[in-house]
Amino acid sequence: MIISRKRDFQELLENIKNYKSFFLIGCSECASLCGTGSEKEVKELAETLKSEGKEVTGGIVAKTGCQVLGTKKELKAYKDEVNSAECLLVMSCGAGTQTAVELFEDKPVYATNDSLFLGNMTRFQVFDERCSMCGKCILDKTGGICPITTCPKGLLNGPCGGMKDGHCEVGPDIPCAWVRIYERMKKLDKLEELTGSVFDARDWSTGQSPRAFSAREKKGK
Ligand code: SF4
Ligand code: SF4
């Protein structure tokens, strides 16, 4: 999931100081799990804006904010509320914000959250980064642990000389990714696969932005 964090409210207020009326768009998926875009946060922001003398014409928690056509369909029922708002505030990740930008060419759109990383929720609203979306997965060779993401240096053939007692030199709370990989491969009795190979330098062109992809099957082939 995409991990998001609420932006500083004063900063948001400064950004929207020239507008009086707002329509709010949350997201029921990642942003809700992050506590940045659920029904609760949409209501809270509406109340806070009102207490600042702003008008809130309405709000919605979109099912999946980054699903452009689905969100467009959901927002049809809120046409009047959206039209009467000077500005849209999107309470999801940046992808959801850009859905609104795409759907409403003539309205200013502001993000209420910062998008942080792709991660896992390990406890309630506690998140760890697990994947860098680099475009060429090597998890099949590293026991399912991503060194590009979980090693601060992104080393492919670690551990480096800074590893101490299984911990990373970058921070004592970070377990060395390569020690974790080694231990896991050992447990799986696959150490030979690991020690017998050296990863080549990566071709980072697989991660070149902006990326696009279609999962549709080509017809007539
Ligand atoms: S808009 Fe962002 S927060 Fe919402 S489902 Fe899509 S990726 Fe997750
Ligand atoms: S100690 Fe391990 S996790 Fe830390 S930078 Fe070196 S190889 Fe990467």
Coordinates of N, CA and C and ligand atoms in Angstrom, one line a residue:
M1 N 0.8 -1.2 0.0 CA 0.0 0.0 0.0 C 0.9 1.3 0.0
I2 N 0.3 2.4 -0.5 CA 1.0 3.6 -0.5 C 0.8 4.3 0.9
I3 N 1.9 4.6 1.6 CA 1.8 5.2 2.9 C 1.8 6.7 2.8
S4 N 0.8 7.3 3.4 CA 0.7 8.8 3.4 C 0.6 9.3 4.8
R5 N 1.0 10.6 4.9 CA 1.0 11.3 6.2 C 0.4 12.7 6.0
K6 N -0.4 13.1 7.0 CA -1.1 14.4 6.9 C -0.1 15.5 6.8
R7 N -0.3 16.4 5.9 CA 0.6 17.6 5.8 C 0.3 18.5 7.0
D8 N 1.2 19.4 7.3 CA 1.0 20.4 8.3 C -0.2 21.2 8.0
F9 N -1.1 21.4 8.9 CA -2.4 22.1 8.6 C -2.2 23.5 8.3
Q10 N -1.2 24.2 9.0 CA -1.0 25.6 8.7 C -0.4 25.8 7.3
E11 N 0.4 24.8 6.9 CA 0.9 24.9 5.5 C -0.2 24.8 4.5
L12 N -1.1 23.8 4.8 CA -2.3 23.7 3.9 C -3.1 24.9 3.9
L13 N -3.3 25.5 5.1 CA -4.1 26.7 5.2 C -3.5 27.8 4.3
E14 N -2.2 27.9 4.4 CA -1.5 29.0 3.6 C -1.7 28.7 2.1
N15 N -1.6 27.4 1.7 CA -1.8 27.1 0.3 C -3.2 27.5 -0.2
I16 N -4.2 27.3 0.7 CA -5.6 27.5 0.2 C -6.2 28.9 0.7
K17 N -5.3 29.8 1.1 CA -5.8 31.0 1.7 C -6.7 31.9 0.8
N18 N -6.5 31.7 -0.5 CA -7.3 32.5 -1.5 C -8.7 31.9 -1.8
Y19 N -9.0 30.7 -1.2 CA -10.3 30.1 -1.5 C -11.1 30.0 -0.3
K20 N -12.4 30.0 -0.6 CA -13.4 30.0 0.6 C -14.2 28.7 0.7
S21 N -14.4 28.0 -0.5 CA -15.3 26.8 -0.4 C -14.6 25.6 -1.0
F22 N -14.8 24.5 -0.3 CA -14.0 23.3 -0.6 C -14.9 22.0 -0.7
F23 N -14.5 21.1 -1.6 CA -15.1 19.8 -1.6 C -14.0 18.8 -1.3
L24 N -14.2 17.9 -0.4 CA -13.1 17.0 0.1 C -13.3 15.6 -0.5
I25 N -12.1 15.0 -0.9 CA -12.2 13.7 -1.5 C -11.2 12.8 -0.7
G26 N -11.7 11.8 0.1 CA -10.8 10.9 0.8 C -10.7 9.6 -0.1
C27 N -10.1 8.6 0.5 CA -9.9 7.3 -0.2 C -10.1 6.2 0.7
S28 N -10.9 5.2 0.4 CA -11.2 4.1 1.3 C -10.1 3.1 1.4
E29 N -9.1 3.2 0.6 CA -8.1 2.1 0.6 C -6.8 2.5 1.4
C30 N -5.7 2.7 0.8 CA -4.4 2.9 1.6 C -4.6 4.1 2.5
A31 N -5.2 5.2 2.0 CA -5.2 6.4 2.8 C -6.1 6.2 4.1
S32 N -7.1 5.4 4.0 CA -8.0 5.1 5.2 C -7.1 4.3 6.2
L33 N -6.4 3.3 5.7 CA -5.6 2.5 6.6 C -4.5 3.4 7.3
C34 N -4.0 4.4 6.6 CA -3.0 5.3 7.1 C -3.6 6.4 8.0
G35 N -4.9 6.4 8.1 CA -5.5 7.5 9.0 C -5.4 8.8 8.3
T36 N -5.4 8.9 7.0 CA -5.2 10.2 6.3 C -6.4 10.5 5.4
G37 N -7.3 9.6 5.2 CA -8.4 9.9 4.2 C -9.6 9.1 4.4
S38 N -9.9 8.6 5.6 CA -11.2 7.8 5.8 C -12.3 8.8 6.1
E39 N -13.5 8.3 6.3 CA -14.7 9.1 6.7 C -14.4 10.0 7.9
K40 N -13.7 9.4 8.8 CA -13.4 10.1 10.1 C -12.5 11.3 9.8
E41 N -11.4 11.2 9.0 CA -10.6 12.3 8.7 C -11.2 13.3 7.8
V42 N -12.1 12.8 6.9 CA -12.8 13.8 6.0 C -13.7 14.7 6.9
K43 N -14.4 14.0 7.8 CA -15.3 14.8 8.7 C -14.5 15.8 9.6
E44 N -13.4 15.3 10.1 CA -12.5 16.1 11.0 C -12.0 17.4 10.2
L45 N -11.5 17.1 9.0 CA -11.0 18.2 8.2 C -12.1 19.2 7.9
A46 N -13.3 18.7 7.6 CA -14.4 19.6 7.3 C -14.7 20.5 8.5
E47 N -14.7 19.9 9.7 CA -15.0 20.7 10.9 C -13.9 21.7 11.1
T48 N -12.6 21.3 10.9 CA -11.5 22.2 11.1 C -11.6 23.4 10.2
L49 N -11.9 23.1 8.9 CA -12.0 24.2 7.9 C -13.1 25.1 8.3
K50 N -14.2 24.6 8.7 CA -15.3 25.4 9.1 C -14.9 26.3 10.3
S51 N -14.2 25.8 11.2 CA -13.8 26.6 12.4 C -12.8 27.7 11.9
E52 N -12.2 27.6 10.7 CA -11.3 28.6 10.2 C -12.1 29.6 9.3
G53 N -13.4 29.4 9.3 CA -14.3 30.3 8.5 C -14.5 29.9 7.1
K54 N -14.1 28.7 6.7 CA -14.2 28.2 5.3 C -15.5 27.5 5.2
E55 N -16.0 27.4 3.9 CA -17.2 26.6 3.7 C -16.8 25.3 3.1
V56 N -17.5 24.2 3.5 CA -17.3 22.9 2.9 C -18.6 22.5 2.3
T57 N -18.6 22.3 0.9 CA -19.8 22.1 0.2 C -20.1 20.6 0.3
G58 N -19.2 19.7 0.6 CA -19.5 18.3 0.7 C -18.2 17.5 0.7
G59 N -18.3 16.2 0.8 CA -17.1 15.4 0.8 C -17.5 13.9 0.4
I60 N -16.5 13.2 0.1 CA -16.8 11.8 -0.3 C -15.5 11.0 0.0
V61 N -15.7 9.7 0.4 CA -14.5 8.8 0.5 C -14.6 7.9 -0.7
A62 N -13.8 8.3 -1.7 CA -13.8 7.5 -3.0 C -13.3 6.0 -2.6
K63 N -13.9 5.1 -3.4 CA -13.5 3.7 -3.1 C -12.0 3.5 -3.3
T64 N -11.6 3.9 -4.5 CA -10.1 3.8 -4.8 C -9.7 5.0 -5.6
G65 N -9.1 6.0 -4.8 CA -8.9 7.3 -5.4 C -8.1 7.3 -6.7
C66 N -7.2 6.3 -6.9 CA -6.4 6.3 -8.0 C -7.0 5.7 -9.2
Q67 N -8.3 5.2 -9.0 CA -9.0 4.5 -10.1 C -9.8 5.6 -10.8
V68 N -9.3 6.2 -11.9 CA -9.8 7.4 -12.5 C -11.3 7.3 -12.9
L69 N -11.6 6.2 -13.6 CA -13.0 6.1 -14.1 C -14.0 5.8 -13.0
G70 N -13.6 4.9 -12.0 CA -14.4 4.6 -10.9 C -14.7 5.9 -10.1
T71 N -13.7 6.7 -9.8 CA -13.9 7.9 -9.0 C -14.7 8.9 -9.8
K72 N -14.5 9.0 -11.1 CA -15.4 9.9 -11.9 C -16.8 9.5 -11.7
K73 N -17.1 8.2 -11.8 CA -18.5 7.7 -11.7 C -19.1 8.1 -10.3
E74 N -18.3 7.8 -9.2 CA -18.7 8.1 -7.9 C -19.0 9.6 -7.7
L75 N -18.2 10.4 -8.3 CA -18.3 11.9 -8.1 C -19.5 12.5 -8.8
K76 N -20.1 11.7 -9.8 CA -21.3 12.2 -10.5 C -22.4 12.6 -9.6
A77 N -22.6 11.8 -8.5 CA -23.7 12.0 -7.6 C -23.4 13.3 -6.8
Y78 N -22.2 13.8 -6.8 CA -21.9 15.0 -6.0 C -21.6 16.2 -6.9
K79 N -22.2 16.2 -8.1 CA -21.9 17.2 -9.1 C -22.1 18.6 -8.6
D80 N -23.3 18.8 -7.9 CA -23.6 20.2 -7.4 C -22.6 20.6 -6.4
E81 N -22.3 19.7 -5.4 CA -21.4 20.1 -4.3 C -20.0 20.4 -4.9
V82 N -19.6 19.6 -5.9 CA -18.3 19.9 -6.5 C -18.3 21.2 -7.2
N83 N -19.3 21.4 -8.0 CA -19.4 22.7 -8.8 C -19.4 23.9 -7.9
S84 N -20.1 23.8 -6.7 CA -20.2 25.0 -5.9 C -18.9 25.2 -5.1
A85 N -18.0 24.3 -5.1 CA -16.7 24.5 -4.4 C -15.7 25.2 -5.3
E86 N -15.0 26.1 -4.7 CA -13.9 26.8 -5.5 C -12.7 25.9 -5.7
C87 N -12.6 25.0 -4.8 CA -11.3 24.2 -4.7 C -11.6 22.8 -4.2
L88 N -10.8 21.9 -4.7 CA -10.9 20.5 -4.2 C -9.7 20.1 -3.3
L89 N -10.0 19.5 -2.2 CA -8.9 19.0 -1.3 C -8.9 17.5 -1.4
V90 N -7.8 16.9 -1.7 CA -7.7 15.4 -1.9 C -6.9 14.8 -0.7
M91 N -7.6 13.9 -0.1 CA -7.0 13.3 1.2 C -6.6 11.8 0.9
S92 N -5.7 11.6 -0.1 CA -5.2 10.3 -0.4 C -3.7 10.4 -0.7
C93 N -3.2 9.5 -1.5 CA -1.8 9.8 -1.9 C -1.8 10.7 -3.1
G94 N -0.6 10.9 -3.7 CA -0.5 11.8 -4.8 C -1.2 11.3 -6.1
A95 N -1.3 10.0 -6.2 CA -2.0 9.4 -7.3 C -3.5 9.8 -7.3
G96 N -4.1 9.7 -6.1 CA -5.5 10.1 -6.0 C -5.7 11.6 -6.2
T97 N -4.7 12.4 -5.8 CA -4.8 13.9 -6.1 C -4.8 14.1 -7.6
Q98 N -4.0 13.4 -8.3 CA -3.9 13.6 -9.7 C -5.1 13.0 -10.5
T99 N -5.8 12.1 -9.9 CA -7.1 11.7 -10.4 C -8.0 13.0 -10.5
A100 N -8.1 13.7 -9.4 CA -8.9 14.9 -9.3 C -8.4 15.9 -10.3
V101 N -7.1 16.1 -10.5 CA -6.6 17.0 -11.4 C -7.0 16.7 -12.9
E102 N -7.0 15.4 -13.1 CA -7.4 14.9 -14.4 C -8.9 15.1 -14.7
L103 N -9.7 14.9 -13.6 CA -11.2 15.0 -13.8 C -11.7 16.4 -13.8
F104 N -11.0 17.3 -13.1 CA -11.5 18.7 -13.0 C -10.5 19.7 -13.5
E105 N -10.4 19.8 -14.8 CA -9.4 20.7 -15.4 C -9.5 22.2 -14.9
D106 N -10.7 22.6 -14.6 CA -10.9 24.0 -14.3 C -10.9 24.3 -12.8
K107 N -10.6 23.3 -12.0 CA -10.6 23.6 -10.5 C -9.3 23.4 -9.9
P108 N -8.9 24.3 -9.0 CA -7.6 24.0 -8.3 C -7.8 22.8 -7.3
V109 N -6.7 22.0 -7.3 CA -6.8 20.8 -6.5 C -5.6 20.8 -5.5
Y110 N -5.8 20.6 -4.2 CA -4.6 20.6 -3.3 C -4.6 19.2 -2.6
A111 N -3.4 18.8 -2.3 CA -3.2 17.5 -1.6 C -3.1 17.8 -0.1
T112 N -3.8 17.1 0.7 CA -3.7 17.3 2.2 C -2.7 16.4 2.8
N113 N -2.1 15.5 2.0 CA -1.2 14.5 2.5 C 0.1 14.5 1.8
D114 N 1.2 14.0 2.4 CA 2.4 13.7 1.7 C 2.4 12.2 1.4
S115 N 2.8 11.8 0.2 CA 2.9 10.4 -0.1 C 4.4 9.9 0.3
L116 N 4.5 8.9 1.1 CA 5.8 8.6 1.6 C 6.5 7.4 0.9
F117 N 5.9 6.3 0.9 CA 6.5 5.1 0.3 C 5.5 3.9 0.1
L118 N 6.0 2.9 -0.5 CA 5.2 1.7 -0.7 C 5.6 0.7 0.5
G119 N 4.7 0.4 1.3 CA 5.1 -0.4 2.4 C 4.0 -1.3 3.0
N120 N 4.3 -1.9 4.1 CA 3.4 -2.9 4.7 C 3.0 -2.3 6.1
M121 N 1.8 -2.5 6.5 CA 1.4 -2.1 7.8 C 1.7 -3.3 8.7
T122 N 2.6 -3.1 9.6 CA 3.1 -4.3 10.5 C 2.3 -4.3 11.8
R123 N 1.9 -3.2 12.2 CA 0.9 -3.0 13.4 C 0.0 -1.9 13.0
F124 N -1.0 -1.7 13.8 CA -2.0 -0.7 13.5 C -1.3 0.7 13.2
Q125 N -1.4 1.2 12.0 CA -0.9 2.4 11.6 C 0.6 2.6 11.9
V126 N 1.3 1.4 11.8 CA 2.8 1.4 11.8 C 3.2 0.8 10.5
F127 N 4.1 1.5 9.8 CA 4.4 1.1 8.4 C 5.9 0.9 8.2
D128 N 6.3 -0.1 7.4 CA 7.7 -0.3 7.0 C 7.8 -0.3 5.5
E129 N 8.8 0.4 5.0 CA 9.0 0.3 3.5 C 9.5 -1.1 3.1
R130 N 8.9 -1.6 2.1 CA 9.3 -3.0 1.7 C 9.6 -3.1 0.2
C131 N 9.2 -2.1 -0.6 CA 9.4 -2.3 -2.0 C 9.7 -0.9 -2.7
S132 N 10.7 -0.9 -3.6 CA 11.0 0.4 -4.2 C 10.4 0.5 -5.6
M133 N 9.6 -0.5 -6.0 CA 9.0 -0.5 -7.3 C 10.0 -0.2 -8.4
C134 N 11.2 -0.9 -8.4 CA 12.3 -0.6 -9.3 C 12.0 -1.2 -10.7
G135 N 11.0 -2.1 -10.8 CA 10.6 -2.5 -12.1 C 11.3 -3.9 -12.5
K136 N 12.2 -4.4 -11.7 CA 12.8 -5.7 -12.1 C 13.1 -6.4 -10.7
C137 N 12.1 -7.2 -10.4 CA 12.2 -7.9 -9.0 C 13.3 -8.9 -8.9
I138 N 14.0 -8.9 -7.8 CA 15.1 -9.9 -7.6 C 14.7 -10.8 -6.4
L139 N 13.5 -10.6 -5.9 CA 13.1 -11.3 -4.7 C 13.3 -12.9 -4.8
D140 N 13.1 -13.4 -6.0 CA 13.3 -14.8 -6.2 C 14.7 -15.3 -5.9
K141 N 15.6 -14.4 -5.9 CA 17.0 -14.8 -5.6 C 17.5 -14.4 -4.2
T142 N 16.7 -13.7 -3.5 CA 17.2 -13.2 -2.2 C 16.3 -13.6 -1.1
G143 N 15.6 -14.8 -1.2 CA 14.8 -15.3 -0.2 C 13.6 -14.4 0.1
G144 N 13.2 -13.6 -0.9 CA 12.0 -12.8 -0.7 C 12.2 -11.5 0.1
I145 N 13.5 -11.2 0.4 CA 13.8 -9.9 1.1 C 14.4 -9.0 0.1
C146 N 13.9 -7.8 0.0 CA 14.4 -6.8 -1.0 C 15.6 -6.0 -0.5
P147 N 16.8 -6.3 -1.0 CA 18.0 -5.5 -0.5 C 18.0 -4.1 -1.1
I148 N 17.4 -3.9 -2.2 CA 17.3 -2.5 -2.8 C 16.6 -1.6 -1.9
T149 N 15.6 -2.1 -1.2 CA 14.8 -1.3 -0.3 C 15.2 -1.4 1.1
T150 N 15.5 -2.5 1.6 CA 15.8 -2.7 3.0 C 17.3 -2.5 3.4
C151 N 18.1 -2.4 2.5 CA 19.5 -2.0 2.7 C 19.6 -0.5 2.4
P152 N 20.0 0.3 3.3 CA 20.0 1.8 3.0 C 20.9 2.1 1.8
K153 N 21.9 1.3 1.5 CA 22.7 1.6 0.4 C 22.2 0.9 -0.9
G154 N 21.2 0.1 -0.7 CA 20.7 -0.7 -1.9 C 21.7 -1.6 -2.5
L155 N 22.5 -2.2 -1.6 CA 23.6 -3.0 -2.1 C 23.1 -4.4 -2.6
L156 N 23.7 -4.8 -3.8 CA 23.2 -6.1 -4.4 C 24.1 -7.2 -3.9
N157 N 25.3 -7.0 -3.4 CA 26.2 -8.1 -3.0 C 26.8 -7.8 -1.6
G158 N 25.9 -7.6 -0.7 CA 26.3 -7.2 0.7 C 26.7 -8.5 1.5
P159 N 26.9 -8.4 2.8 CA 26.9 -7.1 3.5 C 28.1 -6.3 3.3
C160 N 28.0 -5.0 3.6 CA 29.2 -4.1 3.5 C 30.0 -4.2 4.8
G161 N 31.1 -3.5 4.8 CA 32.0 -3.5 5.9 C 31.4 -2.9 7.2
G162 N 30.3 -2.2 7.0 CA 29.8 -1.5 8.2 C 28.8 -2.3 9.0
M163 N 28.6 -3.5 8.6 CA 27.7 -4.4 9.3 C 28.3 -4.8 10.7
K164 N 27.5 -4.7 11.7 CA 28.1 -5.1 13.0 C 27.0 -5.9 13.8
D165 N 27.4 -7.1 14.2 CA 26.5 -8.0 14.9 C 25.1 -8.0 14.3
G166 N 25.1 -8.1 13.0 CA 23.8 -8.2 12.3 C 23.0 -7.0 12.1
H167 N 23.6 -5.8 12.5 CA 22.9 -4.5 12.4 C 23.7 -3.7 11.4
C168 N 22.9 -2.7 10.9 CA 23.4 -1.8 9.8 C 24.1 -0.6 10.4
E169 N 25.2 -0.2 9.7 CA 25.9 1.0 10.3 C 25.1 2.3 10.1
V170 N 24.1 2.2 9.3 CA 23.3 3.5 9.1 C 22.4 3.8 10.3
G171 N 22.0 2.7 11.0 CA 21.2 3.0 12.2 C 21.1 1.7 13.0
P172 N 21.2 1.8 14.3 CA 21.3 0.5 15.1 C 19.9 -0.2 15.1
D173 N 18.8 0.5 14.7 CA 17.5 -0.2 14.7 C 17.3 -0.9 13.4
I174 N 18.2 -0.8 12.4 CA 18.0 -1.4 11.1 C 18.8 -2.7 11.1
P175 N 18.1 -3.8 11.0 CA 18.8 -5.1 10.8 C 19.5 -5.1 9.4
C176 N 20.7 -5.6 9.3 CA 21.4 -5.6 8.0 C 20.5 -6.5 7.1
A177 N 20.2 -5.9 5.9 CA 19.4 -6.7 5.0 C 20.0 -7.9 4.5
W178 N 21.4 -7.8 4.3 CA 22.1 -9.0 3.8 C 22.3 -10.1 4.8
V179 N 22.3 -9.7 6.1 CA 22.3 -10.8 7.1 C 21.0 -11.5 7.2
R180 N 19.9 -10.7 7.0 CA 18.6 -11.3 7.0 C 18.4 -12.2 5.8
I181 N 19.0 -11.8 4.7 CA 18.9 -12.6 3.5 C 19.7 -13.9 3.7
Y182 N 20.9 -13.8 4.2 CA 21.7 -14.9 4.5 C 21.0 -15.9 5.4
E183 N 20.5 -15.4 6.5 CA 19.8 -16.3 7.5 C 18.6 -17.0 6.9
R184 N 17.9 -16.3 6.1 CA 16.7 -16.9 5.6 C 17.1 -18.0 4.6
M185 N 18.0 -17.7 3.7 CA 18.5 -18.7 2.7 C 19.0 -19.9 3.5
K186 N 19.7 -19.7 4.6 CA 20.2 -20.8 5.4 C 19.1 -21.6 5.9
K187 N 18.1 -21.0 6.4 CA 16.9 -21.7 7.0 C 16.2 -22.5 5.9
L188 N 16.2 -22.0 4.7 CA 15.5 -22.6 3.6 C 16.4 -23.7 2.9
D189 N 17.7 -23.8 3.4 CA 18.6 -24.7 2.9 C 19.0 -24.4 1.4
K190 N 19.1 -23.0 1.2 CA 19.4 -22.6 -0.2 C 20.6 -21.7 -0.2
L191 N 21.5 -21.9 0.7 CA 22.7 -21.0 0.8 C 23.5 -21.1 -0.4
E192 N 23.5 -22.3 -1.0 CA 24.3 -22.5 -2.2 C 24.0 -21.6 -3.3
E193 N 22.6 -21.4 -3.5 CA 22.1 -20.4 -4.5 C 22.7 -19.0 -4.3
L194 N 22.8 -18.7 -3.0 CA 23.2 -17.3 -2.7 C 24.7 -17.1 -2.9
T195 N 25.4 -18.0 -2.3 CA 26.9 -17.9 -2.3 C 27.5 -18.2 -3.6
G196 N 26.8 -18.9 -4.4 CA 27.3 -19.3 -5.8 C 27.1 -18.2 -6.8
S197 N 26.5 -17.1 -6.5 CA 26.2 -16.1 -7.5 C 26.5 -14.7 -7.1
V198 N 26.9 -13.9 -8.1 CA 27.1 -12.5 -7.8 C 26.1 -11.7 -8.7
F199 N 25.4 -10.8 -8.1 CA 24.5 -10.0 -8.9 C 25.3 -9.0 -9.8
D200 N 24.8 -8.9 -11.0 CA 25.4 -7.9 -11.9 C 24.9 -6.6 -11.5
A201 N 25.6 -5.5 -12.0 CA 25.1 -4.2 -11.8 C 23.7 -4.1 -12.4
R202 N 22.8 -3.4 -11.7 CA 21.4 -3.3 -12.2 C 21.3 -2.3 -13.4
D203 N 20.3 -2.7 -14.2 CA 19.9 -1.8 -15.3 C 18.7 -1.0 -14.7
W204 N 19.0 0.3 -14.3 CA 18.0 1.1 -13.7 C 17.0 1.7 -14.7
S205 N 17.1 1.4 -15.9 CA 16.2 1.9 -16.9 C 14.8 1.3 -16.6
T206 N 14.7 0.2 -15.9 CA 13.4 -0.4 -15.7 C 12.6 0.5 -14.7
G207 N 13.3 1.4 -14.0 CA 12.6 2.2 -13.0 C 12.4 3.7 -13.5
Q208 N 12.7 3.9 -14.8 CA 12.6 5.2 -15.3 C 11.2 5.8 -15.3
S209 N 11.1 7.0 -14.7 CA 9.7 7.7 -14.7 C 9.6 8.6 -15.8
P210 N 8.4 8.9 -16.3 CA 7.1 8.3 -15.8 C 6.9 7.0 -16.5
R211 N 6.4 6.0 -15.7 CA 6.2 4.7 -16.3 C 4.7 4.5 -16.6
A212 N 4.5 3.7 -17.6 CA 3.1 3.3 -18.0 C 3.0 1.8 -18.3
F213 N 1.9 1.2 -18.1 CA 1.8 -0.2 -18.3 C 0.3 -0.5 -18.6
S214 N 0.1 -1.4 -19.5 CA -1.2 -1.9 -19.7 C -1.3 -3.4 -19.5
A215 N -2.2 -3.9 -18.7 CA -2.3 -5.3 -18.4 C -3.3 -6.0 -19.4
R216 N -3.8 -5.1 -20.2 CA -4.8 -5.7 -21.2 C -4.1 -6.6 -22.2
E217 N -4.8 -7.7 -22.5 CA -4.3 -8.6 -23.5 C -4.6 -8.0 -24.9
K218 N -3.6 -8.1 -25.8 CA -3.8 -7.5 -27.1 C -4.8 -8.4 -27.9
K219 N -5.8 -7.8 -28.5 CA -6.7 -8.6 -29.2 C -6.2 -9.0 -30.6
G220 N -6.7 -10.1 -31.2 CA -6.4 -10.5 -32.6 C -5.0 -11.0 -32.7
K221 N -4.4 -11.5 -31.7 CA -3.0 -12.1 -31.8 C -3.0 -13.5 -31.4
Ligands
SF4_1 S1 -5.4 6.8 -4.3 FE1 -3.5 6.3 -3.3 S2 -4.3 5.9 -1.2 FE2 -6.0 5.6 -2.5 S3 -6.0 3.4 -3.2 FE3 -4.9 4.6 -4.7 S4 -2.8 4.3 -4.1 FE4 -4.0 3.9 -2.3
SF4_2 S1 25.2 -3.0 6.9 FE1 23.9 -4.2 5.6 S2 22.0 -3.1 5.4 FE2 23.5 -1.6 6.2 S3 24.4 -0.6 4.4 FE3 25.7 -2.4 4.8 S4 24.9 -4.1 3.6 FE4 23.3 -2.5 3.6

